[in-house]
C-alpha cells in the first residue's frame, strides 16, 4: 500500500483552464479553480477534455478531482506537456483507466449532478504519476462517462466537475497509523419538535471529515510538515489521499479536500516526532 499523499500547493489555482465543450448557461470552466463546491463546469456531452496551461513551469505528480458526477464505468486519461508542447508524461493514453471504481454515486437515490454535491452525492478521482515530479506547462485531462451502470435515477447526459487540484504531493517516509484513522460523514441538518410532539428536520449539508495520525515522523518529515503548516494554516485547502493508487472504494472514502485544524507536533525521542491530522471536507 502506498503511503498517504498530500497536495498542499495547488497549481490549478494558478492555471488558465479551458474545456473543449460546455453546456449553455453559467456552469463554465472558470469554476474549476475555485473552492465553491456548488459551482461546476458542465459539459454538453458524456465526454470532456480540460486543458490547464501555465505561464511558467509547474511541478506536478498528482491530480485530484474532488467532486464530479462520474460513474463507476467512467474513465480518465491525462497528458502532461512541456513548454514546447511535447508530451513528457502520458497516463494510460489510448487506454484510459477507470476514474472511480465502486463510487457510491451509482446508488445515490436522487439527481446525479452538481446539485447533489452538497448532500454527499458525488464521486472523487485521483491520478498519481508513477515517475518523479514532472515540470509541465500544460495538462490535458479527458473524462468519459462510458456505459452508464444501472442506476435510479439514471446518470444525466453530461459531466459536472466542481474542481481540479494538481501539484507536487508530499509523502512522509513513515505511513499513517491504523490507530485513529477514521472518516466521518457529517450532516448539518437540524431537528426540532413542535408543541404537538411532531419531529421536523431543517435539511442541511453533508460533508466528510478525516482524522489520522502520523505516529512517527523522522526529522526530515517534521521539517516538511512544519513548512506545510505555516503555508496552509487553517485558511488554505489541502487534498489528502490515505490510500493513493488503490483505485478502489478505499480511495473514494479516504480522499478529502478541505481545511485542516490546528494541531501540534509531539516530541517522541531524539529526531522522532508525531502529529495528528483532522481535516474538514469542503
CSV table of C-alpha atoms in Angstrom, one decimal:
chain,number,residue,atom,x,y,z
A,1,UNK,CA,0.0,0.0,0.0
A,2,UNK,CA,1.3,3.4,-0.9
A,3,UNK,CA,1.7,6.0,1.8
A,4,UNK,CA,-0.5,9.0,2.5
A,5,UNK,CA,-0.1,11.8,-0.1
A,6,UNK,CA,-0.9,15.4,0.5
A,7,UNK,CA,-1.1,18.2,-2.1
A,8,UNK,CA,-0.9,21.5,-0.3
A,9,UNK,CA,0.2,23.9,-3.0
A,10,UNK,CA,-2.5,23.7,-5.7
A,11,UNK,CA,-1.1,24.6,-9.2
A,12,UNK,CA,-4.5,24.5,-10.8
A,13,UNK,CA,-5.4,27.7,-8.9
A,14,UNK,CA,-2.7,29.4,-11.0
A,15,UNK,CA,-3.7,27.9,-14.3
A,16,UNK,CA,-5.9,29.0,-17.2
A,17,UNK,CA,-8.4,26.3,-17.6
A,18,UNK,CA,-10.5,25.6,-20.7
A,19,UNK,CA,-12.9,22.9,-21.8
A,20,UNK,CA,-13.4,21.6,-25.3
A,21,UNK,CA,-17.2,21.7,-24.8
A,22,UNK,CA,-19.6,23.5,-22.4
A,23,UNK,CA,-23.3,23.3,-21.9
A,24,UNK,CA,-25.2,26.6,-22.2
A,25,UNK,CA,-25.6,28.6,-19.0
A,26,UNK,CA,-23.4,29.7,-16.2
A,27,UNK,CA,-21.7,26.3,-15.5
A,28,UNK,CA,-18.4,27.3,-17.1
A,29,UNK,CA,-14.7,26.1,-16.9
A,30,UNK,CA,-13.8,29.1,-14.7
A,31,UNK,CA,-15.5,27.2,-11.8
A,32,UNK,CA,-12.8,24.6,-11.9
A,33,UNK,CA,-10.2,26.6,-9.9
A,34,UNK,CA,-12.5,28.0,-7.3
A,35,UNK,CA,-13.3,26.4,-3.9
A,36,UNK,CA,-17.1,26.6,-4.3
A,37,UNK,CA,-18.4,23.0,-4.5
A,38,UNK,CA,-21.9,24.1,-5.5
A,39,UNK,CA,-20.4,25.6,-8.8
A,40,UNK,CA,-19.2,23.3,-11.6
A,41,UNK,CA,-18.3,23.1,-15.2
A,42,UNK,CA,-20.9,21.2,-17.2
A,43,UNK,CA,-20.1,19.5,-20.5
A,44,UNK,CA,-22.6,19.2,-23.3
A,45,UNK,CA,-21.9,15.5,-23.8
A,46,UNK,CA,-20.7,12.5,-21.9
A,47,UNK,CA,-17.1,13.3,-22.7
A,48,UNK,CA,-15.0,16.4,-22.0
A,49,UNK,CA,-11.3,17.4,-22.1
A,50,UNK,CA,-10.0,20.1,-19.8
A,51,UNK,CA,-6.8,21.9,-20.7
A,52,UNK,CA,-4.7,23.6,-18.0
A,53,UNK,CA,-2.0,26.0,-19.1
A,54,UNK,CA,0.6,28.0,-17.1
A,55,UNK,CA,2.8,30.9,-18.0
A,56,UNK,CA,5.8,29.3,-16.2
A,57,UNK,CA,6.8,25.8,-15.2
A,58,UNK,CA,4.9,23.9,-12.6
A,59,UNK,CA,6.0,20.7,-10.8
A,60,UNK,CA,3.1,18.2,-10.9
A,61,UNK,CA,2.8,14.5,-10.0
A,62,UNK,CA,-0.7,14.3,-8.6
A,63,UNK,CA,-4.2,15.3,-9.9
A,64,UNK,CA,-7.4,15.2,-7.9
A,65,UNK,CA,-11.0,15.8,-8.9
A,66,UNK,CA,-12.8,16.0,-5.5
A,67,UNK,CA,-16.4,16.4,-6.8
A,68,UNK,CA,-17.7,15.0,-10.1
A,69,UNK,CA,-20.8,13.1,-11.2
A,70,UNK,CA,-18.7,10.4,-12.8
A,71,UNK,CA,-20.0,6.8,-12.6
A,72,UNK,CA,-18.1,3.6,-11.7
A,73,UNK,CA,-17.9,3.0,-15.5
A,74,UNK,CA,-16.2,6.4,-16.2
A,75,UNK,CA,-12.6,6.7,-17.4
A,76,UNK,CA,-9.9,9.3,-17.1
A,77,UNK,CA,-6.8,10.0,-19.2
A,78,UNK,CA,-4.0,12.5,-18.6
A,79,UNK,CA,-1.3,14.0,-20.8
A,80,UNK,CA,1.3,16.4,-19.5
A,81,UNK,CA,3.3,18.6,-21.9
A,82,UNK,CA,6.4,20.8,-21.5
A,83,UNK,CA,7.0,24.4,-22.6
A,84,UNK,CA,7.4,23.5,-26.3
A,85,UNK,CA,4.2,21.4,-26.4
A,86,UNK,CA,5.9,18.0,-26.3
A,87,UNK,CA,4.2,15.2,-24.3
A,88,UNK,CA,6.5,14.4,-21.4
A,89,UNK,CA,4.1,12.2,-19.4
A,90,UNK,CA,1.2,10.2,-20.5
A,91,UNK,CA,-1.2,8.4,-18.1
A,92,UNK,CA,-2.6,5.5,-20.0
A,93,UNK,CA,-3.2,7.4,-23.2
A,94,UNK,CA,-5.2,5.3,-25.6
A,95,UNK,CA,-6.3,3.0,-22.7
A,96,UNK,CA,-7.9,5.4,-20.2
A,97,UNK,CA,-8.2,4.0,-16.7
A,98,UNK,CA,-11.3,3.7,-14.5
A,99,UNK,CA,-11.9,7.0,-12.8
A,100,UNK,CA,-13.8,6.0,-9.7
A,101,UNK,CA,-14.4,2.3,-9.1
A,102,UNK,CA,-17.4,1.4,-6.9
A,103,UNK,CA,-18.4,5.0,-6.4
A,104,UNK,CA,-21.4,5.4,-4.1
A,105,UNK,CA,-22.9,7.8,-6.6
A,106,UNK,CA,-24.1,4.8,-8.6
A,107,UNK,CA,-26.7,4.1,-5.8
A,108,UNK,CA,-27.4,7.7,-4.9
A,109,UNK,CA,-31.2,7.9,-4.9
A,110,UNK,CA,-31.5,11.4,-6.3
A,111,UNK,CA,-30.4,13.5,-9.3
A,112,UNK,CA,-26.7,13.0,-10.0
A,113,UNK,CA,-25.2,16.4,-10.8
A,114,UNK,CA,-23.8,19.5,-9.1
A,115,UNK,CA,-27.0,19.9,-7.1
A,116,UNK,CA,-26.3,16.7,-5.3
A,117,UNK,CA,-22.7,17.6,-4.4
A,118,UNK,CA,-23.5,19.5,-1.1
A,119,UNK,CA,-25.6,16.4,0.0
A,120,UNK,CA,-22.9,13.7,-0.4
A,121,UNK,CA,-23.9,12.7,-4.0
A,122,UNK,CA,-20.5,12.9,-5.7
A,123,UNK,CA,-17.6,10.9,-7.0
A,124,UNK,CA,-13.8,11.5,-6.4
A,125,UNK,CA,-10.9,10.8,-8.7
A,126,UNK,CA,-7.2,10.8,-8.2
A,127,UNK,CA,-4.3,10.2,-10.7
A,128,UNK,CA,-0.7,9.8,-9.4
A,129,UNK,CA,2.2,9.9,-11.7
A,130,UNK,CA,4.5,6.9,-11.3
A,131,UNK,CA,7.6,8.8,-12.3
A,132,UNK,CA,9.4,11.6,-10.5
A,133,UNK,CA,7.6,15.0,-10.3
A,134,UNK,CA,7.1,16.4,-13.8
A,135,UNK,CA,7.8,20.0,-14.8
A,136,UNK,CA,4.9,21.0,-17.1
A,137,UNK,CA,3.3,23.9,-18.9
A,138,UNK,CA,0.0,22.2,-19.8
A,139,UNK,CA,-2.2,19.3,-18.7
A,140,UNK,CA,-4.9,17.7,-20.7
A,141,UNK,CA,-7.5,15.7,-18.6
A,142,UNK,CA,-10.1,13.7,-20.6
A,143,UNK,CA,-13.1,12.3,-18.8
A,144,UNK,CA,-15.5,9.9,-20.4
A,145,UNK,CA,-18.8,8.7,-18.8
A,146,UNK,CA,-18.7,5.3,-20.6
A,147,UNK,CA,-21.6,2.9,-20.4
A,148,UNK,CA,-23.9,4.0,-17.6
A,149,UNK,CA,-24.4,1.4,-14.9
A,150,UNK,CA,-27.9,0.6,-13.8
A,151,UNK,CA,-28.9,3.4,-11.5
A,152,UNK,CA,-32.1,5.0,-10.4
A,153,UNK,CA,-32.4,7.8,-11.3
A,154,UNK,CA,-30.1,7.4,-14.3
A,155,UNK,CA,-27.0,9.4,-14.9
A,156,UNK,CA,-27.5,12.6,-17.0
A,157,UNK,CA,-26.1,13.0,-20.5
A,158,UNK,CA,-23.4,15.4,-19.3
A,159,UNK,CA,-20.4,15.6,-16.9
A,160,UNK,CA,-20.3,18.0,-13.9
A,161,UNK,CA,-16.9,18.7,-12.3
A,162,UNK,CA,-16.5,21.3,-9.5
A,163,UNK,CA,-12.7,21.4,-9.0
A,164,UNK,CA,-9.4,20.4,-10.4
A,165,UNK,CA,-6.4,20.1,-8.0
A,166,UNK,CA,-2.9,19.3,-9.1
A,167,UNK,CA,0.6,19.8,-7.9
A,168,UNK,CA,3.5,18.1,-6.2
A,169,UNK,CA,2.5,15.8,-3.4
A,170,UNK,CA,4.2,15.3,-0.1
A,171,UNK,CA,4.6,11.7,1.1
A,172,UNK,CA,6.1,11.1,4.6
A,173,UNK,CA,8.7,8.4,5.0
A,174,UNK,CA,6.6,6.5,7.6
A,175,UNK,CA,3.0,5.8,7.0
A,176,UNK,CA,-0.2,6.6,8.7
A,177,UNK,CA,-1.0,4.8,11.9
A,178,UNK,CA,-4.0,2.4,11.9
A,179,UNK,CA,-5.0,3.8,15.3
A,180,UNK,CA,-7.1,6.9,15.0
A,181,UNK,CA,-7.8,6.6,11.2
A,182,UNK,CA,-11.4,7.4,10.7
A,183,UNK,CA,-13.7,9.1,8.2
A,184,UNK,CA,-16.9,10.7,9.5
A,185,UNK,CA,-19.9,11.7,7.4
A,186,UNK,CA,-21.2,14.9,9.0
A,187,UNK,CA,-24.7,16.3,8.5
A,188,UNK,CA,-25.7,19.9,9.4
A,189,UNK,CA,-29.4,19.1,9.4
A,190,UNK,CA,-31.2,20.5,12.5
A,191,UNK,CA,-34.2,18.8,14.1
A,192,UNK,CA,-36.8,20.3,16.3
A,193,UNK,CA,-40.1,19.1,17.9
A,194,UNK,CA,-43.3,21.0,17.7
A,195,UNK,CA,-45.6,21.7,20.6
A,196,UNK,CA,-47.8,18.8,19.3
A,197,UNK,CA,-44.9,16.5,19.6
A,198,UNK,CA,-44.1,16.2,15.8
A,199,UNK,CA,-40.4,15.9,14.8
A,200,UNK,CA,-39.3,18.2,12.0
A,201,UNK,CA,-36.0,18.5,10.1
A,202,UNK,CA,-34.4,21.5,8.5
A,203,UNK,CA,-32.2,19.9,5.9
A,204,UNK,CA,-28.6,20.8,6.0
A,205,UNK,CA,-25.5,19.8,4.0
A,206,UNK,CA,-23.5,16.6,4.2
A,207,UNK,CA,-19.7,16.7,4.2
A,208,UNK,CA,-16.9,14.4,5.2
A,209,UNK,CA,-14.2,14.7,8.0
A,210,UNK,CA,-11.0,12.7,8.1
A,211,UNK,CA,-8.8,12.1,11.1
A,212,UNK,CA,-5.5,10.3,11.0
A,213,UNK,CA,-2.2,10.1,13.0
A,214,UNK,CA,1.3,10.4,11.8
A,215,UNK,CA,2.5,8.5,14.9
A,216,UNK,CA,6.2,8.6,13.9
A,217,UNK,CA,7.8,11.4,11.9
A,218,UNK,CA,11.6,11.5,11.2
A,219,UNK,CA,13.5,14.8,11.3
A,220,UNK,CA,13.1,15.5,7.6
A,221,UNK,CA,9.3,14.8,7.7
A,222,UNK,CA,8.9,17.0,10.7
A,223,UNK,CA,10.6,19.9,8.9
A,224,UNK,CA,8.4,19.4,5.8
A,225,UNK,CA,5.3,19.2,7.9
A,226,UNK,CA,6.1,22.4,9.7
A,227,UNK,CA,6.5,24.1,6.3
A,228,UNK,CA,3.1,22.8,5.3
A,229,UNK,CA,1.5,24.0,8.5
A,230,UNK,CA,2.9,27.5,8.1
A,231,UNK,CA,1.9,27.7,4.5
A,232,UNK,CA,-1.6,26.2,4.7
A,233,UNK,CA,-2.6,27.1,8.3
A,234,UNK,CA,-6.4,26.7,8.6
A,235,UNK,CA,-7.0,29.1,5.7
A,236,UNK,CA,-5.9,27.2,2.6
A,237,UNK,CA,-7.4,23.9,1.5
A,238,UNK,CA,-5.4,20.8,1.1
A,239,UNK,CA,-6.0,17.5,-0.6
A,240,UNK,CA,-5.2,14.2,1.2
A,241,UNK,CA,-5.4,10.6,0.0
A,242,UNK,CA,-4.8,7.9,2.6
A,243,UNK,CA,-4.8,5.1,0.1
A,244,UNK,CA,-3.3,6.5,-3.1
A,245,UNK,CA,-3.1,4.4,-6.2
A,246,UNK,CA,-5.6,2.0,-4.8
A,247,UNK,CA,-8.2,3.0,-7.5
A,248,UNK,CA,-10.8,1.4,-5.3
A,249,UNK,CA,-13.5,2.2,-2.8
A,250,UNK,CA,-11.0,2.9,-0.1
A,251,UNK,CA,-9.5,5.8,-2.1
A,252,UNK,CA,-13.0,7.1,-2.7
A,253,UNK,CA,-13.8,7.1,1.1
A,254,UNK,CA,-10.4,8.2,2.4
A,255,UNK,CA,-9.7,11.0,-0.1
A,256,UNK,CA,-10.6,14.5,1.2
A,257,UNK,CA,-10.2,18.1,0.1
A,258,UNK,CA,-10.7,20.7,2.8
A,259,UNK,CA,-9.2,22.6,5.7
A,260,UNK,CA,-7.1,21.2,8.5
A,261,UNK,CA,-7.5,22.0,12.1
A,262,UNK,CA,-4.6,23.4,14.1
A,263,UNK,CA,-2.5,20.6,15.8
A,264,UNK,CA,0.8,20.3,17.5
A,265,UNK,CA,3.9,18.2,16.7
A,266,UNK,CA,4.8,16.0,19.6
A,267,UNK,CA,8.4,15.0,20.6
A,268,UNK,CA,9.0,11.3,21.0
A,269,UNK,CA,12.7,10.7,21.2
A,270,UNK,CA,15.7,12.4,19.6
A,271,UNK,CA,14.9,13.1,15.9
A,272,UNK,CA,11.5,11.4,16.0
A,273,UNK,CA,8.1,13.2,16.4
A,274,UNK,CA,4.4,12.7,15.9
A,275,UNK,CA,1.3,14.6,14.7
A,276,UNK,CA,-2.4,14.2,14.4
A,277,UNK,CA,-4.4,15.5,11.4
A,278,UNK,CA,-8.1,16.5,11.4
A,279,UNK,CA,-9.5,17.8,8.1
A,280,UNK,CA,-13.0,19.1,7.4
A,281,UNK,CA,-14.2,18.5,3.9
A,282,UNK,CA,-15.1,21.4,1.7
